[in-house]
GROMACS .gro file of C-alpha atoms in nm:
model
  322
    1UNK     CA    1   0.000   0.000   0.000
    2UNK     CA    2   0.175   0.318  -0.164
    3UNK     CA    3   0.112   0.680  -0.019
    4UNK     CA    4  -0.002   0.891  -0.341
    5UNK     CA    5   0.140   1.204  -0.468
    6UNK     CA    6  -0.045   1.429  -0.698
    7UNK     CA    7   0.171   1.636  -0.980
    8UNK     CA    8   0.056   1.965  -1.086
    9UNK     CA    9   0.211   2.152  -1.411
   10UNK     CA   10   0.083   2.387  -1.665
   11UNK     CA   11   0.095   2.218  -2.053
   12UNK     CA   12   0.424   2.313  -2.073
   13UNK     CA   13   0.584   2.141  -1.752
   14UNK     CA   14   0.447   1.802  -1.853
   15UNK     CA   15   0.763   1.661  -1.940
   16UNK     CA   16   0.917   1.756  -1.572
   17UNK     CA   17   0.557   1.663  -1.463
   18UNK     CA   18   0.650   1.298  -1.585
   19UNK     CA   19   1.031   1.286  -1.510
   20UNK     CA   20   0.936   1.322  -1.151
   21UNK     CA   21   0.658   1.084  -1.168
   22UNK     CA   22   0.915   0.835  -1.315
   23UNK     CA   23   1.160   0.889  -1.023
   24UNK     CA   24   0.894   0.820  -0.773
   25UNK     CA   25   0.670   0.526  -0.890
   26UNK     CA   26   0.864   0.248  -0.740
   27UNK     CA   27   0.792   0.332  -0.379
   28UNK     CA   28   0.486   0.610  -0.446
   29UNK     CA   29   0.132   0.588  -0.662
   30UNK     CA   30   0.216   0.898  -0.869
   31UNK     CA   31  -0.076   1.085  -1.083
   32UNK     CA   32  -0.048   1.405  -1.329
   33UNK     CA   33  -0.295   1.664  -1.350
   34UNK     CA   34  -0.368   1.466  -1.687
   35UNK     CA   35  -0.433   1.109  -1.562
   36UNK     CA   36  -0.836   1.139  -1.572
   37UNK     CA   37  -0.853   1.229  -1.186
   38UNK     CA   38  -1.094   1.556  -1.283
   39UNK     CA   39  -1.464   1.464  -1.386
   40UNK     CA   40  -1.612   1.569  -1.722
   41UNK     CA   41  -1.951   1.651  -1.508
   42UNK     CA   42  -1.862   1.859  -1.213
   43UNK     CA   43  -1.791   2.203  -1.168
   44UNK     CA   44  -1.387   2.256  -1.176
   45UNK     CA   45  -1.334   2.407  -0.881
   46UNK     CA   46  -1.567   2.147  -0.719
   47UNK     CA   47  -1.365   1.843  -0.847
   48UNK     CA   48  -1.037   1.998  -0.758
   49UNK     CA   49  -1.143   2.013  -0.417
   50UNK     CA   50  -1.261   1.618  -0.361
   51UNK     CA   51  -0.949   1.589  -0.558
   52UNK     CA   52  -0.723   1.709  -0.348
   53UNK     CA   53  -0.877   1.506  -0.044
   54UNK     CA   54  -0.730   1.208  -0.212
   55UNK     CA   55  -0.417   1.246  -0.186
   56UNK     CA   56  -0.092   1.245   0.099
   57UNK     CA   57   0.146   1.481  -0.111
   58UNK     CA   58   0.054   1.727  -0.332
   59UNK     CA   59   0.415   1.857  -0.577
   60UNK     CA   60   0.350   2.183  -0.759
   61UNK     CA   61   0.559   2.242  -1.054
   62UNK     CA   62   0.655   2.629  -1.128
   63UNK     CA   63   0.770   2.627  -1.476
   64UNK     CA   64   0.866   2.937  -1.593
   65UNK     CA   65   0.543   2.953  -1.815
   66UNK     CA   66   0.445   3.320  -1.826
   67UNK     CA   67   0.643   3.693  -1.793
   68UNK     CA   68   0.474   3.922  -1.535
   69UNK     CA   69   0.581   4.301  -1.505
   70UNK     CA   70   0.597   4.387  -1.170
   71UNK     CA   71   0.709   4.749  -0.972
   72UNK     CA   72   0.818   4.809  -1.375
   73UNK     CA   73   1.036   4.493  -1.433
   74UNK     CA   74   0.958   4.188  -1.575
   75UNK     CA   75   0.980   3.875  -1.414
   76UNK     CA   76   0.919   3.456  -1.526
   77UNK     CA   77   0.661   3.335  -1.301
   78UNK     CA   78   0.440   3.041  -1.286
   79UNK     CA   79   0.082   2.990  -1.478
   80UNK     CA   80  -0.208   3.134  -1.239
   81UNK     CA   81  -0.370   2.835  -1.196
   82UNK     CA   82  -0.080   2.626  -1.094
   83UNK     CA   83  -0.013   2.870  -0.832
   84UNK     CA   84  -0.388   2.777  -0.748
   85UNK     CA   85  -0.414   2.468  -0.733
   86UNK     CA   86  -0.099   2.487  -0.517
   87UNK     CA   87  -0.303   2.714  -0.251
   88UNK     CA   88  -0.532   2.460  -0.285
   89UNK     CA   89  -0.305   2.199  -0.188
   90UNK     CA   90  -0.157   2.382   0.110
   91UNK     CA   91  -0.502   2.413   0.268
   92UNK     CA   92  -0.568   2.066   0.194
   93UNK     CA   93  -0.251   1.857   0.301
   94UNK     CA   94  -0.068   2.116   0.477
   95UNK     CA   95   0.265   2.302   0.470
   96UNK     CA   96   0.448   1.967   0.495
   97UNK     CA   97   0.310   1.767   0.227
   98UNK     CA   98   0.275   2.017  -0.041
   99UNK     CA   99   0.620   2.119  -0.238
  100UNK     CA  100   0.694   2.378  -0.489
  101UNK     CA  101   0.928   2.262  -0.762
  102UNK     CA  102   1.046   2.548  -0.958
  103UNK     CA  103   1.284   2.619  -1.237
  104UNK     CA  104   1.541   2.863  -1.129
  105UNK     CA  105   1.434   3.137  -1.335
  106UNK     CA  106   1.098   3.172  -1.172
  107UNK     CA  107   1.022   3.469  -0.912
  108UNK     CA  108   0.747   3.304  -0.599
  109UNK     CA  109   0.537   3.522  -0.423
  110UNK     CA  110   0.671   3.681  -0.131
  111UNK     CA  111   0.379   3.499   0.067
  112UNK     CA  112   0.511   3.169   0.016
  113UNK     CA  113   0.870   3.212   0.076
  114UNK     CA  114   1.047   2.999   0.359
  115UNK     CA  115   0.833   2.710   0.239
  116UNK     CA  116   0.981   2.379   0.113
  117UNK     CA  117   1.115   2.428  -0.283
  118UNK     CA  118   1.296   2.257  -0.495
  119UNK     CA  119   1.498   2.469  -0.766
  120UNK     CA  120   1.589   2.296  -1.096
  121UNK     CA  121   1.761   2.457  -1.435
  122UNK     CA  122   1.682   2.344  -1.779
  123UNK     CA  123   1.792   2.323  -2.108
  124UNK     CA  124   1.601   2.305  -2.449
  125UNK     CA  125   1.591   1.985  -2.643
  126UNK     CA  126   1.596   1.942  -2.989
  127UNK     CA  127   1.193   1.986  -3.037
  128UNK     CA  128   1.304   2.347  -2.819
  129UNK     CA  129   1.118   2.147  -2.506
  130UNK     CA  130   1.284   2.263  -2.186
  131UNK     CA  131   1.360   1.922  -2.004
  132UNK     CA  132   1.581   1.973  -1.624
  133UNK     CA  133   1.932   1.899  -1.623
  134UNK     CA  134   2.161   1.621  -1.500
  135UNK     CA  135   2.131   1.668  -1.125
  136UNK     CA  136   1.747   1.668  -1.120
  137UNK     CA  137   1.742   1.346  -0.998
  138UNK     CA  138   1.970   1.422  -0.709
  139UNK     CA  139   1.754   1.693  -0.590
  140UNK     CA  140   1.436   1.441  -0.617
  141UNK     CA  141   1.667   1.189  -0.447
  142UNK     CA  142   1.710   1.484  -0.139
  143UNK     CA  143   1.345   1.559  -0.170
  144UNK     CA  144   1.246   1.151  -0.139
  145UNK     CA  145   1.436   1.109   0.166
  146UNK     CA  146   1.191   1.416   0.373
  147UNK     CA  147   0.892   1.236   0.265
  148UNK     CA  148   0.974   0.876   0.330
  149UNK     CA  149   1.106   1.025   0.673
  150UNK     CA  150   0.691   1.168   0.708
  151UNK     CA  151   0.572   0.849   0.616
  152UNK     CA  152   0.780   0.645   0.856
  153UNK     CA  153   0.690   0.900   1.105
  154UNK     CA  154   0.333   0.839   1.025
  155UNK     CA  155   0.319   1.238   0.957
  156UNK     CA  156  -0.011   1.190   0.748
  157UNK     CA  157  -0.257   1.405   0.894
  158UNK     CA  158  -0.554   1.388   1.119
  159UNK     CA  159  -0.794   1.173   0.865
  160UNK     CA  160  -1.076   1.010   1.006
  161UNK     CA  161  -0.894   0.698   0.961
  162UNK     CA  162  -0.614   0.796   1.187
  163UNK     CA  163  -0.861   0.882   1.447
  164UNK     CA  164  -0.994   0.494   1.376
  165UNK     CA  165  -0.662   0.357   1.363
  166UNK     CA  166  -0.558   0.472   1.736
  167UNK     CA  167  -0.916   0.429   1.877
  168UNK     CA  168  -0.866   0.010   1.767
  169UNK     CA  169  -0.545  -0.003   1.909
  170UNK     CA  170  -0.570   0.150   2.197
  171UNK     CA  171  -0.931  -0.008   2.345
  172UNK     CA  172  -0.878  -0.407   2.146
  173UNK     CA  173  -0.543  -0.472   1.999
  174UNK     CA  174  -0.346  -0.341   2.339
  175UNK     CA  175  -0.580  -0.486   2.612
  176UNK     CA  176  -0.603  -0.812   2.393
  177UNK     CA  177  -0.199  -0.843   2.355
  178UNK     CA  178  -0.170  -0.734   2.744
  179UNK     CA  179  -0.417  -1.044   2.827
  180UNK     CA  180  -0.226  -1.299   2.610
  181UNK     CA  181   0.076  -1.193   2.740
  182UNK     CA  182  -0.074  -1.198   3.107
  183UNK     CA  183  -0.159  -1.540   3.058
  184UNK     CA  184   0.196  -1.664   2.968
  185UNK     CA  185   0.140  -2.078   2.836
  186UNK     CA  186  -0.186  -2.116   2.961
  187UNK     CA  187  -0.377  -1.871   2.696
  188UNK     CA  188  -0.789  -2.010   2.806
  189UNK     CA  189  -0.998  -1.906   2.446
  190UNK     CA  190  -1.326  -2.074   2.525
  191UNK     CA  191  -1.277  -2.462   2.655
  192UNK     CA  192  -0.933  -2.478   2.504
  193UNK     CA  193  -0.608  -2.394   2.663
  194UNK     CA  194  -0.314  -2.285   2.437
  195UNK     CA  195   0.087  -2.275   2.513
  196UNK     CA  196   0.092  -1.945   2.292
  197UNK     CA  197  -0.072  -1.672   2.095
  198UNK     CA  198  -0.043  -1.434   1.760
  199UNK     CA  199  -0.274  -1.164   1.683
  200UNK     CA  200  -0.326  -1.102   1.332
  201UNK     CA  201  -0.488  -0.797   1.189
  202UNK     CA  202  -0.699  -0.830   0.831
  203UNK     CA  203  -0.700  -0.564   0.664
  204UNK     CA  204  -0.961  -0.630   0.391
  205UNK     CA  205  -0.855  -0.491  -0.009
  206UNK     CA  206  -1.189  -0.290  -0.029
  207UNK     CA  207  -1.423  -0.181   0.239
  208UNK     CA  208  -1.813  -0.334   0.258
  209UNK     CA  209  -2.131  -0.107   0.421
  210UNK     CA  210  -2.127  -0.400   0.662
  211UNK     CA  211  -1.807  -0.523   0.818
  212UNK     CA  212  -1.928  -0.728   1.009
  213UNK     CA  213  -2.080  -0.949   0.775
  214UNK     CA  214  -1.757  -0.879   0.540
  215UNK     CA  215  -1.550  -1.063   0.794
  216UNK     CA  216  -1.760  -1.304   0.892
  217UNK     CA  217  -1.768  -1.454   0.532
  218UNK     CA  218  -1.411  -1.390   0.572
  219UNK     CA  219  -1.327  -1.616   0.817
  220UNK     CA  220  -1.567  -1.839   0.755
  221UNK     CA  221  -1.403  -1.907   0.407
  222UNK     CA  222  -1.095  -1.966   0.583
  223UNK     CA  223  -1.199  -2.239   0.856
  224UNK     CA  224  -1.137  -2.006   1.173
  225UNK     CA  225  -1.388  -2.059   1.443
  226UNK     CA  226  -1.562  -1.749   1.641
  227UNK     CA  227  -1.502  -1.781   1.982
  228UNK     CA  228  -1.543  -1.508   2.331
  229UNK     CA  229  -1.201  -1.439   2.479
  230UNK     CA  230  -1.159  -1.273   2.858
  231UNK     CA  231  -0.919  -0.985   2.964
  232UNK     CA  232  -0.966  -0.765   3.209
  233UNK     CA  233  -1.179  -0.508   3.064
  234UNK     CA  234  -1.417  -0.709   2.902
  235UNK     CA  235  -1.498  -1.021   2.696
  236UNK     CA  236  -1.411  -0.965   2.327
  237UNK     CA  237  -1.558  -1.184   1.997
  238UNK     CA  238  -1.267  -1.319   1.806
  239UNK     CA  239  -1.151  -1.580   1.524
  240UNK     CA  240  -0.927  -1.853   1.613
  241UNK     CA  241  -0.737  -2.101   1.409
  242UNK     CA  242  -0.500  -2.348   1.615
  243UNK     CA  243  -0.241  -2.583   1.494
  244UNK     CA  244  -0.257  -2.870   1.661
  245UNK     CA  245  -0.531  -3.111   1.802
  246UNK     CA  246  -0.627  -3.236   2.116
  247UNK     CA  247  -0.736  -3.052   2.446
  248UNK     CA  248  -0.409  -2.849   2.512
  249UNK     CA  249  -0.341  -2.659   2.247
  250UNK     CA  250   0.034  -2.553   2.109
  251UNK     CA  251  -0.056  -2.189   1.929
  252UNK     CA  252  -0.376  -2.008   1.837
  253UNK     CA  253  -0.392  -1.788   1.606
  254UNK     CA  254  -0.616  -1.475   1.703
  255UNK     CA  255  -0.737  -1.310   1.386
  256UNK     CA  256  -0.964  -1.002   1.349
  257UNK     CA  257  -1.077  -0.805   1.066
  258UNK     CA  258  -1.127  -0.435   1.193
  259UNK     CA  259  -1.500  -0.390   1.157
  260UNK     CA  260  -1.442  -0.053   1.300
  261UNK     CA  261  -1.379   0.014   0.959
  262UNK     CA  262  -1.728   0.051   0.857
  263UNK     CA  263  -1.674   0.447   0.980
  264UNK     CA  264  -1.440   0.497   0.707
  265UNK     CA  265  -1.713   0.368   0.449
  266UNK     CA  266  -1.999   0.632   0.606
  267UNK     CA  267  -1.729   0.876   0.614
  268UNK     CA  268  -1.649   0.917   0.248
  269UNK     CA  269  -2.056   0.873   0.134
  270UNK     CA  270  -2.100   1.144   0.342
  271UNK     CA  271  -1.847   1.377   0.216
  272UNK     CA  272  -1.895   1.240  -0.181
  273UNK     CA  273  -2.291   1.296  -0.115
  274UNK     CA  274  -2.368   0.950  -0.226
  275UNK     CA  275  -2.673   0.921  -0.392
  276UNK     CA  276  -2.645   0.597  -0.605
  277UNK     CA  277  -2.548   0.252  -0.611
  278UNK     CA  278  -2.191   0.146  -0.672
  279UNK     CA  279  -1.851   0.364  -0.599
  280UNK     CA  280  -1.710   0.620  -0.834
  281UNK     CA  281  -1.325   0.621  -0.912
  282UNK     CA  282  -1.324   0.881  -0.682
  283UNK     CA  283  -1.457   0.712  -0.368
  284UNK     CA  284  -1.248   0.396  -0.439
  285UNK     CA  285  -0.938   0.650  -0.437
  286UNK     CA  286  -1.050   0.793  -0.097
  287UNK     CA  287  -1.153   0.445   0.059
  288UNK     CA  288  -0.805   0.273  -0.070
  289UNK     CA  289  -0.597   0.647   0.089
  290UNK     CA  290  -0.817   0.610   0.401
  291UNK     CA  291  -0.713   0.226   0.431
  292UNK     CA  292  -0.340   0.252   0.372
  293UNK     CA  293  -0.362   0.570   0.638
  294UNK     CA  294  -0.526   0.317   0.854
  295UNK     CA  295  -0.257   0.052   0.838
  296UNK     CA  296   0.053   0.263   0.873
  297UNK     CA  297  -0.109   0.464   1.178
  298UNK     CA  298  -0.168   0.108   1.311
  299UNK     CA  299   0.170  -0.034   1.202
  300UNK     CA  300   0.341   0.267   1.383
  301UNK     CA  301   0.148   0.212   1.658
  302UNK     CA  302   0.289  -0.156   1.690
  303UNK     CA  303   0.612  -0.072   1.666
  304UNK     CA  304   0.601   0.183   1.997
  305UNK     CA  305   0.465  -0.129   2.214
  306UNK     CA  306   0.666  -0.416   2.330
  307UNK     CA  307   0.396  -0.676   2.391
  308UNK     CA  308   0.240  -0.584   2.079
  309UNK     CA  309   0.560  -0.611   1.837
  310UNK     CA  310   0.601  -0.936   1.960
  311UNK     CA  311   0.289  -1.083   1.937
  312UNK     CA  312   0.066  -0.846   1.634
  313UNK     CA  313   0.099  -0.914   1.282
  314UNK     CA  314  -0.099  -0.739   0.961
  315UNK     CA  315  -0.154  -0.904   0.694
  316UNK     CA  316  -0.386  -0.855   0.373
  317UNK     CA  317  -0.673  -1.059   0.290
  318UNK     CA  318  -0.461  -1.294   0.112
  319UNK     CA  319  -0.276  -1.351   0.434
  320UNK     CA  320   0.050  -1.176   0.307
  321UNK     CA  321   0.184  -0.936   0.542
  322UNK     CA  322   0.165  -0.601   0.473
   0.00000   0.00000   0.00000
């Protein structure tokens, strides 16, 4: 699950547009202004909005596009609406997701100096397109490292599945890994008594209306039996698959397909104003950015916990760790 980066140009920047998009795709989903994200049947403004809500980085690319005269002197500056849809950005993502990358020659607004920029020079192919020179890449390369850092850092905003992410940790994932670790080699899940325990989190591919339903099928397809388990707090449902037979047990395998996910699913109908059947390419963006924010909030929050990183695994709904 790749964070996703949207690249704005004017016509004219396309081919830096595409050079960056080239030196990012192995680790990052990457779109251009001119991959079909806008819809043919919405107001512009409108669809750059949702738009922007779909993304974790937003890269604005300030070509040197126009001539403006300014105090009597004339400057290269950027295309207007580039400079939009980079205001647009800011408010959107925030002064730490959304870059300017600008070709030297290009004068910024005073307002938005001091923020992050990247400064490239060009030269003029054969067809008189300016492409950047030679050390582009290293720049990109310096540029890379700050955002895999925010990643990593799980610097990704305050979605609403963030807010999910900590609220499942903190009152089921924690107080169930505390219990099986309380419990040492007697782990009681119903009538059976296990030597050890795992915890592994499902994250399903896409979301359904009804979760729980979603993983019951789930697990169901996958022979793991539903059973009560007992910490301190409170008496949880789980799904259990154990590896060997008889009364005593050797490991169980506690699974558990968030179904606290279900919020995410109301959240984006509610802000797309669903009112048909089915899921636009929009909401499927939104829903797959919501559930990759989900798992690397989680993830980090896995990692900070000692009972949990030695007991929690994710995996996808193929059972391959994520």
């Amino acid at each position: 699950m790749k964070p996703r980066i949207f690249i704005g140009s004017s016509t004219e920047g396309l081919a830096v547009a595409q050079r960056i998009k080239t030196f990012f795709e192995p680790d990052y989903d990457c779109y251009i202004w001119n991959d079909g994200i806008f819809q043919f049947n919405e107001g512009f403004l409108e669809t750059l909005l949702k738009s922007a809500s779909l993304f974790d980085f937003g890269f604005m690319i300030f070509a040197a596009d126009d001539i403006s005269r300014i105090r009597n002197q004339e400057y290269n500056t950027a295309r207007d609406n580039v400079l939009f849809e980079y205001g647009l950005f800011l408010g959107r993502v925030g002064i730490d997701r959304a870059y300017i990358i600008k070709e030297d020659t290009v004068k910024i607004p005073s307002d938005i100096l001091g923020v992050t920029l990247l400064s490239y020079t060009t030269t003029s192919n054969q067809d008189g397109i300016k492409i950047p020179n030679q050390d582009f890449e290293m720049q990109l390369s310096n540029l890379k490292k700050k955002i895999d850092e925010k990643v990593a850092l799980g610097h990704l905003g305050l979605l609403p599945s963030t807010v999910i992410a900590i609220s499942y940790f903190e009152n089921f994932i924690k107080l169930l890994a505390d219990e099986i670790i309380r419990q040492g080699d007697k782990i009681q899940i119903g009538d059976k008594i296990y030597k050890s325990a795992k915890i592994r989190i499902v994250i399903p591919r896409t979301l359904d209306a009804d979760m729980k339903r979603q993983a019951t099928i789930y697990f169901r397809k996958i022979h793991f039996e539903s059973y009560p388990i007992t910490t301190v707090h409170r008496s949880y449902p789980i799904y259990v698959e154990s590896t060997s037979e008889g009364n005593v047990k050797d490991k169980a395998i506690i699974a558990d397909m968030p179904t606290i996910l279900s919020g995410i699913d109301k959240a984006i109908d509610m802000y797309f104003r669903v009112g048909h059947i089915g899921k636009t390419q929009e909401q499927k963006l939104t829903e797959e950015r919501e559930l990759n924010n989900f798992t690397r909030v989680l993830s980090l929050l896995i990692s900070q916990e000692a009972f949990c990183r030695e007991i929690v695994e994710i995996v996808d709904d193929d059972n391959q760790p994520i």
